[in-house]
Amino acid sequence: MNNIRLETERLIVRPYGMDDFFAYFEYVMDPNLQAKLGLNGVTDEASAKETFCWLMKNCIFLALVRKADGKAIGHIALHPPFDSLSHDSEFQGKTGYSLSFAIATKEQRRGLMREALEALILELFQHQGADFLDCEAEPSNTACLSLQQKLGFTLWRRERWYDTELVVQVLMKEQ
């Protein structure tokens, strides 16, 4: 699964490598993006590198790379499904992934993340054995929630994760 490599009209979606760290660092340090991602602990190069390395080690961490210049401008991470989902009888015996994603502020509102997610969702359902996907976002992150809905995700429920309220949305593979 770590060998996912997809091409869309404007992007290459592929696993992150250490060579990509400074591109990641550049977009993730934007305070507007950090507020949406809840990256309050990422304050400098060292903390960004720690997060970057954790993501590379603990999930499938995919770079969104512009074809035009080969620069990583965002990411999609695939994690195990949201905890409550894995314990829900509706999802027992099914394979799922939790998606989290971000794109550089200056690249937002161009349809790039939607383009990447549509290709990845197709890959996960058709070739990687996924039965469902979930995404979480804070209720105030309306752009993220709206994108999820445009991709076909529907509200599963609201959950608390530590002291944060999250909207959990799910997309099931069509049978």
PDB file of C-alpha atoms in Angstrom, residues 22-82:
ATOM      1  CA  PHE A  22      11.480  21.503   3.388  1.00  0.00           C
ATOM      2  CA  ALA A  23       8.514  21.746   1.019  1.00  0.00           C
ATOM      3  CA  TYR A  24       6.325  20.279   3.805  1.00  0.00           C
ATOM      4  CA  PHE A  25       7.889  22.659   6.327  1.00  0.00           C
ATOM      5  CA  GLU A  26       7.161  25.649   4.084  1.00  0.00           C
ATOM      6  CA  TYR A  27       3.420  25.027   3.818  1.00  0.00           C
ATOM      7  CA  VAL A  28       2.794  23.569   7.268  1.00  0.00           C
ATOM      8  CA  MET A  29       4.273  26.581   9.071  1.00  0.00           C
ATOM      9  CA  ASP A  30       1.549  28.870   7.675  1.00  0.00           C
ATOM     10  CA  PRO A  31      -0.452  30.011  10.742  1.00  0.00           C
ATOM     11  CA  ASN A  32      -3.751  29.892   8.815  1.00  0.00           C
ATOM     12  CA  LEU A  33      -3.183  26.269   7.857  1.00  0.00           C
ATOM     13  CA  GLN A  34      -1.989  25.363  11.356  1.00  0.00           C
ATOM     14  CA  ALA A  35      -5.195  26.734  12.844  1.00  0.00           C
ATOM     15  CA  LYS A  36      -7.264  24.462  10.579  1.00  0.00           C
ATOM     16  CA  LEU A  37      -5.069  21.424  11.272  1.00  0.00           C
ATOM     17  CA  GLY A  38      -4.702  21.914  15.003  1.00  0.00           C
ATOM     18  CA  LEU A  39      -0.892  21.923  14.719  1.00  0.00           C
ATOM     19  CA  ASN A  40      -0.362  24.218  17.679  1.00  0.00           C
ATOM     20  CA  GLY A  41       2.720  22.249  18.750  1.00  0.00           C
ATOM     21  CA  VAL A  42       4.482  22.736  15.388  1.00  0.00           C
ATOM     22  CA  THR A  43       6.343  25.953  16.005  1.00  0.00           C
ATOM     23  CA  ASP A  44       9.736  25.538  14.377  1.00  0.00           C
ATOM     24  CA  GLU A  45      11.807  23.322  12.103  1.00  0.00           C
ATOM     25  CA  ALA A  46      12.535  20.752  14.831  1.00  0.00           C
ATOM     26  CA  SER A  47       8.878  20.247  15.814  1.00  0.00           C
ATOM     27  CA  ALA A  48       7.827  20.167  12.135  1.00  0.00           C
ATOM     28  CA  LYS A  49      10.474  17.502  11.435  1.00  0.00           C
ATOM     29  CA  GLU A  50       9.279  15.455  14.412  1.00  0.00           C
ATOM     30  CA  THR A  51       5.689  15.561  13.087  1.00  0.00           C
ATOM     31  CA  PHE A  52       6.856  14.814   9.523  1.00  0.00           C
ATOM     32  CA  CYS A  53       8.885  11.784  10.644  1.00  0.00           C
ATOM     33  CA  TRP A  54       6.023  10.547  12.838  1.00  0.00           C
ATOM     34  CA  LEU A  55       3.641  10.719   9.868  1.00  0.00           C
ATOM     35  CA  MET A  56       6.102   8.892   7.611  1.00  0.00           C
ATOM     36  CA  LYS A  57       6.517   6.130  10.197  1.00  0.00           C
ATOM     37  CA  ASN A  58       2.943   5.745  11.480  1.00  0.00           C
ATOM     38  CA  CYS A  59       0.666   6.148   8.478  1.00  0.00           C
ATOM     39  CA  ILE A  60       0.624   6.167   4.712  1.00  0.00           C
ATOM     40  CA  PHE A  61       1.816   9.721   4.137  1.00  0.00           C
ATOM     41  CA  LEU A  62       1.299  10.899   0.564  1.00  0.00           C
ATOM     42  CA  ALA A  63       2.689  14.061  -1.009  1.00  0.00           C
ATOM     43  CA  LEU A  64       0.693  16.149  -3.461  1.00  0.00           C
ATOM     44  CA  VAL A  65       3.300  17.222  -5.971  1.00  0.00           C
ATOM     45  CA  ARG A  66       2.678  19.800  -8.683  1.00  0.00           C
ATOM     46  CA  LYS A  67       3.555  18.339 -12.083  1.00  0.00           C
ATOM     47  CA  ALA A  68       4.588  21.797 -13.277  1.00  0.00           C
ATOM     48  CA  ASP A  69       7.573  22.125 -10.933  1.00  0.00           C
ATOM     49  CA  GLY A  70       7.847  18.910  -8.870  1.00  0.00           C
ATOM     50  CA  LYS A  71       7.195  20.688  -5.572  1.00  0.00           C
ATOM     51  CA  ALA A  72       5.183  19.095  -2.755  1.00  0.00           C
ATOM     52  CA  ILE A  73       2.313  21.450  -1.889  1.00  0.00           C
ATOM     53  CA  GLY A  74       0.157  19.307   0.363  1.00  0.00           C
ATOM     54  CA  HIS A  75      -0.473  15.891   1.801  1.00  0.00           C
ATOM     55  CA  ILE A  76      -2.977  13.153   2.415  1.00  0.00           C
ATOM     56  CA  ALA A  77      -2.429  10.754   5.302  1.00  0.00           C
ATOM     57  CA  LEU A  78      -4.165   7.404   5.657  1.00  0.00           C
ATOM     58  CA  HIS A  79      -4.567   6.228   9.250  1.00  0.00           C
ATOM     59  CA  PRO A  80      -6.483   3.360  10.858  1.00  0.00           C
ATOM     60  CA  PRO A  81     -10.224   4.155  11.009  1.00  0.00           C
ATOM     61  CA  PHE A  82     -11.538   6.516  13.670  1.00  0.00           C
TER      62      PHE A  82
END
